[in-house]
Short mmCIF file of N, CA and C in Angstrom, two decimals:
data_model
loop_
_atom_site.label_atom_id
_atom_site.label_comp_id
_atom_site.label_asym_id
_atom_site.label_seq_id
_atom_site.Cartn_x
_atom_site.Cartn_y
_atom_site.Cartn_z
N LYS A 1 4.03 5.51 3.01
CA LYS A 1 3.99 4.59 1.86
C LYS A 1 2.81 4.93 0.97
N TYR A 2 3.02 4.83 -0.33
CA TYR A 2 2.00 5.10 -1.32
C TYR A 2 1.89 3.89 -2.24
N PRO A 3 0.76 3.73 -2.92
CA PRO A 3 0.59 2.56 -3.79
C PRO A 3 1.66 2.45 -4.86
N PHE A 4 2.30 3.54 -5.20
CA PHE A 4 3.32 3.51 -6.24
C PHE A 4 4.72 3.66 -5.67
N GLY A 5 4.90 3.45 -4.34
CA GLY A 5 6.22 3.47 -3.73
C GLY A 5 6.45 4.72 -2.89
N ASP A 6 7.59 4.77 -2.25
CA ASP A 6 7.93 5.94 -1.45
C ASP A 6 8.26 7.11 -2.35
N LEU A 7 8.01 8.29 -1.86
CA LEU A 7 8.33 9.49 -2.61
C LEU A 7 9.70 9.98 -2.18
N GLY A 8 10.58 10.14 -3.15
CA GLY A 8 11.88 10.70 -2.86
C GLY A 8 11.87 12.15 -3.29
N ALA A 9 11.70 13.05 -2.35
CA ALA A 9 11.58 14.47 -2.68
C ALA A 9 12.95 15.13 -2.78
N GLN A 10 13.02 16.11 -3.66
CA GLN A 10 14.20 16.94 -3.76
C GLN A 10 13.74 18.38 -3.55
N SER A 11 14.55 19.15 -2.89
CA SER A 11 14.12 20.51 -2.62
C SER A 11 15.04 21.48 -3.35
N ASN A 12 14.45 22.52 -3.88
CA ASN A 12 15.17 23.60 -4.54
C ASN A 12 14.62 24.91 -4.02
N LYS A 13 15.30 25.99 -4.34
CA LYS A 13 14.77 27.29 -3.96
C LYS A 13 14.49 28.10 -5.21
N PHE A 14 13.35 28.77 -5.22
CA PHE A 14 12.94 29.62 -6.32
C PHE A 14 12.65 30.98 -5.70
N PHE A 15 13.52 31.96 -5.94
CA PHE A 15 13.40 33.29 -5.34
C PHE A 15 13.27 33.19 -3.83
N GLY A 16 14.07 32.29 -3.19
CA GLY A 16 14.07 32.16 -1.76
C GLY A 16 12.95 31.30 -1.20
N ILE A 17 12.04 30.84 -2.06
CA ILE A 17 10.92 30.00 -1.61
C ILE A 17 11.29 28.55 -1.84
N PRO A 18 11.23 27.71 -0.80
CA PRO A 18 11.56 26.30 -1.01
C PRO A 18 10.53 25.62 -1.92
N ILE A 19 11.01 24.84 -2.86
CA ILE A 19 10.16 24.08 -3.78
C ILE A 19 10.49 22.61 -3.59
N ILE A 20 9.47 21.79 -3.43
CA ILE A 20 9.68 20.35 -3.30
C ILE A 20 9.05 19.70 -4.53
N SER A 21 9.81 18.87 -5.21
CA SER A 21 9.28 18.21 -6.40
C SER A 21 9.59 16.72 -6.34
N PHE A 22 8.74 15.94 -7.00
CA PHE A 22 8.94 14.50 -7.09
C PHE A 22 8.25 13.99 -8.33
N ASP A 23 8.68 12.83 -8.79
CA ASP A 23 8.14 12.22 -10.00
C ASP A 23 7.04 11.23 -9.63
N ILE A 24 6.00 11.22 -10.44
CA ILE A 24 4.89 10.29 -10.25
C ILE A 24 4.94 9.29 -11.41
N PRO A 25 4.89 8.00 -11.13
CA PRO A 25 4.89 7.00 -12.20
C PRO A 25 3.69 7.17 -13.12
N LYS A 26 3.87 6.82 -14.37
CA LYS A 26 2.83 6.94 -15.39
C LYS A 26 1.56 6.20 -15.00
N ASN A 27 1.68 5.08 -14.30
CA ASN A 27 0.51 4.25 -13.99
C ASN A 27 -0.10 4.54 -12.61
N ALA A 28 0.25 5.66 -11.98
CA ALA A 28 -0.33 6.01 -10.68
C ALA A 28 -1.84 6.22 -10.85
N GLN A 29 -2.62 5.70 -9.93
CA GLN A 29 -4.08 5.83 -9.98
C GLN A 29 -4.52 7.25 -9.68
N SER A 30 -5.55 7.72 -10.39
CA SER A 30 -6.10 9.05 -10.19
C SER A 30 -6.88 9.08 -8.88
N GLN A 31 -6.39 9.84 -7.92
CA GLN A 31 -7.07 9.99 -6.64
C GLN A 31 -6.30 10.97 -5.78
N SER A 32 -6.81 11.25 -4.59
CA SER A 32 -6.12 12.10 -3.62
C SER A 32 -5.30 11.21 -2.69
N TYR A 33 -4.08 11.63 -2.42
CA TYR A 33 -3.20 10.91 -1.52
C TYR A 33 -2.84 11.83 -0.35
N PRO A 34 -3.14 11.42 0.88
CA PRO A 34 -2.73 12.24 2.02
C PRO A 34 -1.22 12.08 2.24
N MET A 35 -0.58 13.18 2.61
CA MET A 35 0.86 13.17 2.86
C MET A 35 1.12 13.95 4.13
N THR A 36 2.27 13.74 4.71
CA THR A 36 2.73 14.56 5.82
C THR A 36 4.11 15.08 5.46
N LEU A 37 4.25 16.38 5.48
CA LEU A 37 5.53 17.01 5.22
C LEU A 37 6.21 17.21 6.57
N ALA A 38 7.34 16.58 6.79
CA ALA A 38 8.08 16.69 8.04
C ALA A 38 9.20 17.71 7.85
N LEU A 39 9.11 18.82 8.55
CA LEU A 39 10.11 19.87 8.45
C LEU A 39 11.02 19.84 9.68
N THR A 40 12.30 19.93 9.41
CA THR A 40 13.27 20.05 10.50
C THR A 40 14.07 21.31 10.21
N TYR A 41 14.14 22.18 11.19
CA TYR A 41 14.83 23.45 10.99
C TYR A 41 15.43 23.91 12.32
N THR A 42 16.26 24.92 12.24
CA THR A 42 16.89 25.47 13.44
C THR A 42 16.34 26.87 13.68
N GLU A 43 15.87 27.09 14.90
CA GLU A 43 15.37 28.40 15.28
C GLU A 43 15.95 28.74 16.66
N LYS A 44 16.62 29.89 16.74
CA LYS A 44 17.26 30.32 17.99
C LYS A 44 18.18 29.24 18.55
N ASN A 45 18.98 28.68 17.63
CA ASN A 45 19.97 27.64 17.97
C ASN A 45 19.34 26.35 18.51
N GLU A 46 18.05 26.16 18.30
CA GLU A 46 17.39 24.92 18.71
C GLU A 46 16.80 24.23 17.49
N LYS A 47 16.99 22.91 17.44
CA LYS A 47 16.43 22.11 16.35
C LYS A 47 14.93 21.98 16.57
N GLN A 48 14.15 22.32 15.55
CA GLN A 48 12.69 22.27 15.61
C GLN A 48 12.20 21.27 14.57
N THR A 49 11.12 20.60 14.88
CA THR A 49 10.47 19.68 13.92
C THR A 49 8.99 20.00 13.88
N LYS A 50 8.47 20.04 12.68
CA LYS A 50 7.06 20.35 12.51
C LYS A 50 6.50 19.43 11.43
N SER A 51 5.30 18.90 11.65
CA SER A 51 4.62 18.05 10.65
C SER A 51 3.44 18.82 10.07
N ILE A 52 3.37 18.84 8.76
CA ILE A 52 2.29 19.57 8.08
C ILE A 52 1.53 18.57 7.20
N PRO A 53 0.23 18.38 7.45
CA PRO A 53 -0.55 17.48 6.59
C PRO A 53 -0.84 18.14 5.23
N LEU A 54 -0.68 17.37 4.18
CA LEU A 54 -0.93 17.84 2.81
C LEU A 54 -1.76 16.80 2.07
N THR A 55 -2.38 17.23 0.99
CA THR A 55 -3.06 16.29 0.10
C THR A 55 -2.45 16.43 -1.28
N PHE A 56 -2.10 15.32 -1.85
CA PHE A 56 -1.47 15.25 -3.15
C PHE A 56 -2.51 14.67 -4.12
N GLU A 57 -2.78 15.37 -5.21
CA GLU A 57 -3.83 14.96 -6.13
C GLU A 57 -3.23 14.46 -7.45
N VAL A 58 -3.54 13.22 -7.81
CA VAL A 58 -3.20 12.72 -9.14
C VAL A 58 -4.47 12.88 -9.97
N LYS A 59 -4.40 13.71 -10.99
CA LYS A 59 -5.57 14.06 -11.80
C LYS A 59 -5.99 12.89 -12.68
N LYS A 60 -7.24 12.96 -13.12
CA LYS A 60 -7.74 11.97 -14.08
C LYS A 60 -6.92 12.05 -15.35
N LYS A 61 -6.73 10.89 -15.96
CA LYS A 61 -5.96 10.87 -17.21
C LYS A 61 -6.37 9.65 -18.03
N ALA A 62 -6.21 9.79 -19.32
CA ALA A 62 -6.41 8.66 -20.22
C ALA A 62 -5.10 7.87 -20.26
N MET A 63 -5.22 6.55 -20.22
CA MET A 63 -4.07 5.66 -20.38
C MET A 63 -4.54 4.56 -21.34
N PHE A 64 -3.61 3.96 -22.04
CA PHE A 64 -4.00 3.03 -23.08
C PHE A 64 -3.31 1.68 -22.94
N LYS A 65 -4.00 0.67 -23.46
CA LYS A 65 -3.37 -0.63 -23.70
C LYS A 65 -3.78 -1.01 -25.11
N THR A 66 -2.95 -1.83 -25.73
CA THR A 66 -3.24 -2.28 -27.09
C THR A 66 -3.10 -3.79 -27.15
N SER A 67 -3.79 -4.37 -28.11
CA SER A 67 -3.67 -5.82 -28.34
C SER A 67 -3.99 -6.11 -29.80
N ASP A 68 -3.51 -7.25 -30.25
CA ASP A 68 -3.80 -7.70 -31.62
C ASP A 68 -5.28 -8.05 -31.70
N ALA A 69 -5.95 -7.57 -32.74
CA ALA A 69 -7.39 -7.80 -32.89
C ALA A 69 -7.69 -8.60 -34.16
N GLY A 70 -6.88 -9.61 -34.44
CA GLY A 70 -7.14 -10.47 -35.60
C GLY A 70 -6.38 -10.05 -36.84
N SER A 71 -5.08 -9.83 -36.69
CA SER A 71 -4.25 -9.43 -37.82
C SER A 71 -4.01 -10.60 -38.76
N ASP A 72 -3.65 -10.27 -40.01
CA ASP A 72 -3.23 -11.30 -40.97
C ASP A 72 -2.00 -12.02 -40.43
N SER A 73 -1.76 -13.23 -40.90
CA SER A 73 -0.51 -13.93 -40.57
C SER A 73 0.63 -13.18 -41.25
N LEU A 74 1.73 -13.04 -40.54
CA LEU A 74 2.87 -12.27 -41.03
C LEU A 74 4.06 -13.19 -41.26
N TYR A 75 4.71 -13.01 -42.42
CA TYR A 75 5.88 -13.80 -42.78
C TYR A 75 6.97 -12.86 -43.28
N PRO A 76 8.25 -13.27 -43.20
CA PRO A 76 9.31 -12.43 -43.75
C PRO A 76 9.03 -12.12 -45.23
N ASN A 77 9.36 -10.90 -45.62
CA ASN A 77 9.22 -10.44 -47.00
C ASN A 77 7.75 -10.39 -47.45
N ASP A 78 6.83 -10.14 -46.53
CA ASP A 78 5.41 -9.97 -46.83
C ASP A 78 5.11 -8.51 -47.13
N PHE A 79 4.17 -8.29 -48.03
CA PHE A 79 3.80 -6.92 -48.39
C PHE A 79 2.29 -6.75 -48.34
N GLY A 80 1.86 -5.57 -47.87
CA GLY A 80 0.44 -5.23 -47.86
C GLY A 80 -0.40 -6.06 -46.90
N LYS A 81 0.21 -6.58 -45.86
CA LYS A 81 -0.55 -7.35 -44.87
C LYS A 81 -1.32 -6.40 -43.96
N ILE A 82 -2.48 -6.84 -43.51
CA ILE A 82 -3.33 -6.01 -42.65
C ILE A 82 -3.14 -6.43 -41.19
N ILE A 83 -2.80 -5.45 -40.35
CA ILE A 83 -2.79 -5.71 -38.91
C ILE A 83 -3.92 -4.89 -38.28
N ARG A 84 -4.56 -5.50 -37.32
CA ARG A 84 -5.65 -4.85 -36.60
C ARG A 84 -5.24 -4.73 -35.13
N ILE A 85 -5.29 -3.52 -34.62
CA ILE A 85 -4.88 -3.26 -33.24
C ILE A 85 -6.07 -2.68 -32.47
N ARG A 86 -6.39 -3.35 -31.36
CA ARG A 86 -7.44 -2.84 -30.46
C ARG A 86 -6.78 -1.86 -29.50
N VAL A 87 -7.30 -0.63 -29.47
CA VAL A 87 -6.82 0.41 -28.57
C VAL A 87 -7.89 0.59 -27.49
N THR A 88 -7.51 0.41 -26.22
CA THR A 88 -8.44 0.52 -25.10
C THR A 88 -7.98 1.63 -24.15
N ASN A 89 -8.91 2.49 -23.77
CA ASN A 89 -8.63 3.53 -22.78
C ASN A 89 -8.82 2.90 -21.40
N ILE A 90 -7.72 2.60 -20.71
CA ILE A 90 -7.78 1.99 -19.39
C ILE A 90 -7.63 3.05 -18.29
N GLY A 91 -7.68 4.31 -18.68
CA GLY A 91 -7.53 5.41 -17.72
C GLY A 91 -8.86 5.84 -17.14
N THR A 92 -8.85 7.03 -16.56
CA THR A 92 -10.03 7.56 -15.87
C THR A 92 -10.57 8.82 -16.52
N ASP A 93 -10.02 9.21 -17.67
CA ASP A 93 -10.47 10.41 -18.36
C ASP A 93 -10.69 10.10 -19.83
N VAL A 94 -11.54 10.88 -20.47
CA VAL A 94 -11.82 10.71 -21.90
C VAL A 94 -10.56 11.08 -22.70
N ALA A 95 -10.37 10.41 -23.82
CA ALA A 95 -9.32 10.77 -24.78
C ALA A 95 -10.04 11.23 -26.04
N LYS A 96 -9.81 12.48 -26.44
CA LYS A 96 -10.48 13.06 -27.60
C LYS A 96 -9.52 13.15 -28.78
N GLU A 97 -10.09 13.11 -29.98
CA GLU A 97 -9.31 13.26 -31.21
C GLU A 97 -8.07 12.38 -31.20
N VAL A 98 -8.29 11.09 -30.99
CA VAL A 98 -7.19 10.12 -30.86
C VAL A 98 -6.61 9.81 -32.24
N LYS A 99 -5.29 9.84 -32.32
CA LYS A 99 -4.56 9.50 -33.55
C LYS A 99 -3.57 8.40 -33.22
N VAL A 100 -3.58 7.33 -34.01
CA VAL A 100 -2.71 6.19 -33.76
C VAL A 100 -1.80 5.97 -34.95
N GLN A 101 -0.53 5.77 -34.67
CA GLN A 101 0.47 5.49 -35.70
C GLN A 101 1.36 4.38 -35.18
N ILE A 102 1.83 3.50 -36.05
CA ILE A 102 2.75 2.45 -35.60
C ILE A 102 4.10 2.62 -36.26
N GLN A 103 5.12 2.17 -35.55
CA GLN A 103 6.47 2.20 -36.10
C GLN A 103 7.35 1.24 -35.34
N GLN A 104 8.08 0.46 -36.06
CA GLN A 104 9.06 -0.43 -35.44
C GLN A 104 9.59 -1.38 -36.51
N TYR A 105 10.90 -1.57 -36.54
CA TYR A 105 11.49 -2.59 -37.39
C TYR A 105 11.05 -3.93 -36.82
N PRO A 106 10.75 -4.94 -37.58
CA PRO A 106 10.94 -5.12 -39.01
C PRO A 106 9.69 -4.79 -39.84
N PHE A 107 8.81 -3.98 -39.28
CA PHE A 107 7.58 -3.62 -40.00
C PHE A 107 7.72 -2.21 -40.55
N SER A 108 7.10 -1.98 -41.70
CA SER A 108 7.07 -0.62 -42.23
C SER A 108 5.67 -0.35 -42.77
N THR A 109 5.29 0.91 -42.67
CA THR A 109 3.99 1.35 -43.18
C THR A 109 4.24 2.55 -44.08
N ASP A 110 3.18 3.07 -44.63
CA ASP A 110 3.31 4.29 -45.42
C ASP A 110 3.25 5.52 -44.53
N GLY A 111 3.32 5.32 -43.21
CA GLY A 111 3.27 6.44 -42.27
C GLY A 111 1.86 6.89 -41.96
N SER A 112 0.88 6.11 -42.36
CA SER A 112 -0.51 6.48 -42.15
C SER A 112 -0.85 6.64 -40.68
N ILE A 113 -1.78 7.52 -40.43
CA ILE A 113 -2.32 7.75 -39.10
C ILE A 113 -3.78 7.33 -39.13
N ARG A 114 -4.21 6.64 -38.09
CA ARG A 114 -5.62 6.24 -37.97
C ARG A 114 -6.27 7.09 -36.90
N TYR A 115 -7.52 7.48 -37.15
CA TYR A 115 -8.22 8.40 -36.27
C TYR A 115 -9.36 7.71 -35.54
N ILE A 116 -9.49 8.04 -34.26
CA ILE A 116 -10.61 7.60 -33.43
C ILE A 116 -11.18 8.89 -32.83
N THR A 117 -12.46 9.12 -32.97
CA THR A 117 -13.04 10.37 -32.47
C THR A 117 -12.78 10.54 -30.98
N ASN A 118 -13.39 9.72 -30.14
CA ASN A 118 -13.23 9.78 -28.69
C ASN A 118 -13.15 8.37 -28.13
N LEU A 119 -12.41 8.22 -27.04
CA LEU A 119 -12.39 6.97 -26.30
C LEU A 119 -12.66 7.30 -24.83
N ASN A 120 -13.83 6.95 -24.35
CA ASN A 120 -14.16 7.12 -22.94
C ASN A 120 -13.44 6.05 -22.13
N PRO A 121 -13.30 6.26 -20.83
CA PRO A 121 -12.68 5.21 -20.00
C PRO A 121 -13.40 3.88 -20.18
N GLY A 122 -12.62 2.83 -20.44
CA GLY A 122 -13.16 1.49 -20.65
C GLY A 122 -13.53 1.18 -22.09
N ASP A 123 -13.60 2.18 -22.96
CA ASP A 123 -13.96 1.96 -24.36
C ASP A 123 -12.77 1.49 -25.18
N SER A 124 -13.07 0.73 -26.24
CA SER A 124 -12.05 0.24 -27.18
C SER A 124 -12.46 0.58 -28.60
N SER A 125 -11.47 0.63 -29.46
CA SER A 125 -11.71 0.80 -30.88
C SER A 125 -10.61 0.04 -31.62
N ILE A 126 -10.94 -0.48 -32.79
CA ILE A 126 -9.95 -1.22 -33.58
C ILE A 126 -9.50 -0.36 -34.76
N VAL A 127 -8.19 -0.24 -34.92
CA VAL A 127 -7.61 0.45 -36.07
C VAL A 127 -6.84 -0.57 -36.88
N GLN A 128 -6.76 -0.35 -38.18
CA GLN A 128 -5.99 -1.30 -38.99
C GLN A 128 -5.02 -0.55 -39.91
N PHE A 129 -3.90 -1.23 -40.18
CA PHE A 129 -2.84 -0.68 -41.00
C PHE A 129 -2.40 -1.73 -42.01
N ALA A 130 -2.01 -1.28 -43.19
CA ALA A 130 -1.35 -2.14 -44.16
C ALA A 130 0.15 -2.02 -43.90
N ILE A 131 0.81 -3.16 -43.70
CA ILE A 131 2.25 -3.13 -43.39
C ILE A 131 3.01 -4.05 -44.32
N ASP A 132 4.30 -3.81 -44.38
CA ASP A 132 5.23 -4.69 -45.06
C ASP A 132 6.17 -5.26 -44.00
N VAL A 133 6.60 -6.49 -44.20
CA VAL A 133 7.55 -7.13 -43.29
C VAL A 133 8.89 -7.23 -44.02
N ASP A 134 9.94 -6.77 -43.37
CA ASP A 134 11.28 -6.78 -43.96
C ASP A 134 11.69 -8.21 -44.34
N LYS A 135 12.40 -8.34 -45.46
CA LYS A 135 12.81 -9.68 -45.91
C LYS A 135 13.83 -10.32 -44.97
N ALA A 136 14.55 -9.52 -44.19
CA ALA A 136 15.55 -10.06 -43.27
C ALA A 136 14.96 -10.33 -41.87
N ALA A 137 13.65 -10.15 -41.71
CA ALA A 137 13.03 -10.36 -40.39
C ALA A 137 13.16 -11.81 -39.98
N THR A 138 13.43 -12.03 -38.71
CA THR A 138 13.51 -13.39 -38.20
C THR A 138 12.19 -13.79 -37.56
N ILE A 139 11.96 -15.07 -37.46
CA ILE A 139 10.73 -15.62 -36.89
C ILE A 139 10.68 -15.26 -35.40
N GLY A 140 9.50 -14.86 -34.93
CA GLY A 140 9.34 -14.55 -33.51
C GLY A 140 8.40 -13.40 -33.27
N SER A 141 8.26 -13.03 -32.00
CA SER A 141 7.38 -11.93 -31.61
C SER A 141 8.17 -10.63 -31.52
N TYR A 142 7.54 -9.57 -31.94
CA TYR A 142 8.15 -8.25 -31.92
C TYR A 142 7.24 -7.27 -31.19
N GLY A 143 7.82 -6.44 -30.36
CA GLY A 143 7.08 -5.35 -29.74
C GLY A 143 7.03 -4.19 -30.71
N THR A 144 5.84 -3.81 -31.11
CA THR A 144 5.65 -2.73 -32.07
C THR A 144 5.06 -1.52 -31.36
N ASN A 145 5.67 -0.37 -31.51
CA ASN A 145 5.19 0.83 -30.84
C ASN A 145 3.95 1.40 -31.52
N ALA A 146 2.91 1.60 -30.72
CA ALA A 146 1.74 2.34 -31.17
C ALA A 146 1.88 3.71 -30.53
N ILE A 147 2.07 4.74 -31.34
CA ILE A 147 2.18 6.11 -30.85
C ILE A 147 0.76 6.69 -30.88
N ILE A 148 0.28 7.13 -29.71
CA ILE A 148 -1.10 7.59 -29.58
C ILE A 148 -1.08 9.06 -29.16
N ASP A 149 -1.53 9.92 -30.07
CA ASP A 149 -1.69 11.35 -29.77
C ASP A 149 -3.16 11.58 -29.46
N PHE A 150 -3.45 12.43 -28.48
CA PHE A 150 -4.84 12.67 -28.11
C PHE A 150 -4.96 13.97 -27.33
N GLN A 151 -6.20 14.39 -27.10
CA GLN A 151 -6.48 15.53 -26.25
C GLN A 151 -7.21 15.04 -25.01
N ASP A 152 -6.89 15.64 -23.86
CA ASP A 152 -7.63 15.31 -22.65
C ASP A 152 -8.91 16.15 -22.60
N ALA A 153 -9.69 16.00 -21.55
CA ALA A 153 -10.98 16.69 -21.43
C ALA A 153 -10.81 18.22 -21.44
N GLN A 154 -9.64 18.71 -21.03
CA GLN A 154 -9.39 20.15 -21.01
C GLN A 154 -8.82 20.67 -22.33
N GLY A 155 -8.60 19.78 -23.30
CA GLY A 155 -8.08 20.19 -24.61
C GLY A 155 -6.57 20.20 -24.70
N ASN A 156 -5.87 19.69 -23.68
CA ASN A 156 -4.41 19.62 -23.74
C ASN A 156 -3.98 18.49 -24.67
N ASN A 157 -2.99 18.76 -25.51
CA ASN A 157 -2.46 17.74 -26.41
C ASN A 157 -1.45 16.88 -25.67
N LEU A 158 -1.67 15.56 -25.72
CA LEU A 158 -0.83 14.60 -25.01
C LEU A 158 -0.43 13.47 -25.94
N GLN A 159 0.58 12.69 -25.52
CA GLN A 159 1.01 11.54 -26.31
C GLN A 159 1.34 10.38 -25.38
N ASP A 160 1.03 9.19 -25.85
CA ASP A 160 1.37 7.97 -25.12
C ASP A 160 1.98 7.01 -26.13
N SER A 161 2.81 6.11 -25.66
CA SER A 161 3.41 5.08 -26.51
C SER A 161 3.17 3.74 -25.84
N VAL A 162 2.54 2.82 -26.57
CA VAL A 162 2.18 1.53 -26.02
C VAL A 162 2.72 0.44 -26.95
N VAL A 163 3.24 -0.61 -26.37
CA VAL A 163 3.81 -1.70 -27.18
C VAL A 163 2.75 -2.77 -27.45
N THR A 164 2.64 -3.15 -28.70
CA THR A 164 1.76 -4.24 -29.14
C THR A 164 2.63 -5.36 -29.69
N SER A 165 2.32 -6.58 -29.34
CA SER A 165 3.11 -7.71 -29.81
C SER A 165 2.54 -8.23 -31.13
N LEU A 166 3.41 -8.35 -32.13
CA LEU A 166 3.06 -8.96 -33.42
C LEU A 166 4.05 -10.09 -33.67
N THR A 167 3.57 -11.16 -34.26
CA THR A 167 4.40 -12.35 -34.47
C THR A 167 4.66 -12.60 -35.95
N ILE A 168 5.91 -12.84 -36.28
CA ILE A 168 6.29 -13.26 -37.63
C ILE A 168 6.46 -14.76 -37.59
N LYS A 169 5.74 -15.42 -38.51
CA LYS A 169 5.73 -16.88 -38.53
C LYS A 169 6.64 -17.41 -39.64
N ASN A 170 6.93 -18.69 -39.54
CA ASN A 170 7.72 -19.39 -40.54
C ASN A 170 6.78 -19.91 -41.62
N LYS A 171 7.09 -19.64 -42.88
CA LYS A 171 6.25 -20.18 -43.96
C LYS A 171 6.47 -21.68 -44.02
N SER A 172 5.38 -22.41 -43.99
CA SER A 172 5.51 -23.87 -44.08
C SER A 172 5.16 -24.31 -45.49
N LEU A 173 5.78 -25.35 -45.92
CA LEU A 173 5.51 -25.88 -47.25
C LEU A 173 4.34 -26.84 -47.16
N SER A 174 3.39 -26.68 -48.07
CA SER A 174 2.23 -27.57 -48.06
C SER A 174 2.35 -28.61 -49.14
#
């Protein structure tokens, strides 16, 4: 058993060499996980079993969460409203050259990208966008995708997508 569930391995052969692969969930914690590989095979018409201890390493990585950081009130058919999104690195590795973009109906932007130099683990930064709200938008909360492009400590280009909740309110008559 592992903190992220049982591993369902599949085996393939690559030039006669057995390959075992499995998927790791995005939110798996960075650390070493001990494993035991149980092999069952036939040798000289006898069934053999062998256990081989292995260590599985989940590398450090940047992961993100987002939240509303004091956006303007949003109403259907609004234009040029400012939304502020707090981007927090909840991972275990630095995120360099961070670029944030939002996209999701019923909101539209000019496609602008906001830049954050670096986000160390635990650090946050606020980005803001001018958005328009579609005139046909209904009252309620919407999950808005924040697309986050960044480089890890080794310079690899990576991308994450995090949902931020924004609420469209009903205009009240005063």
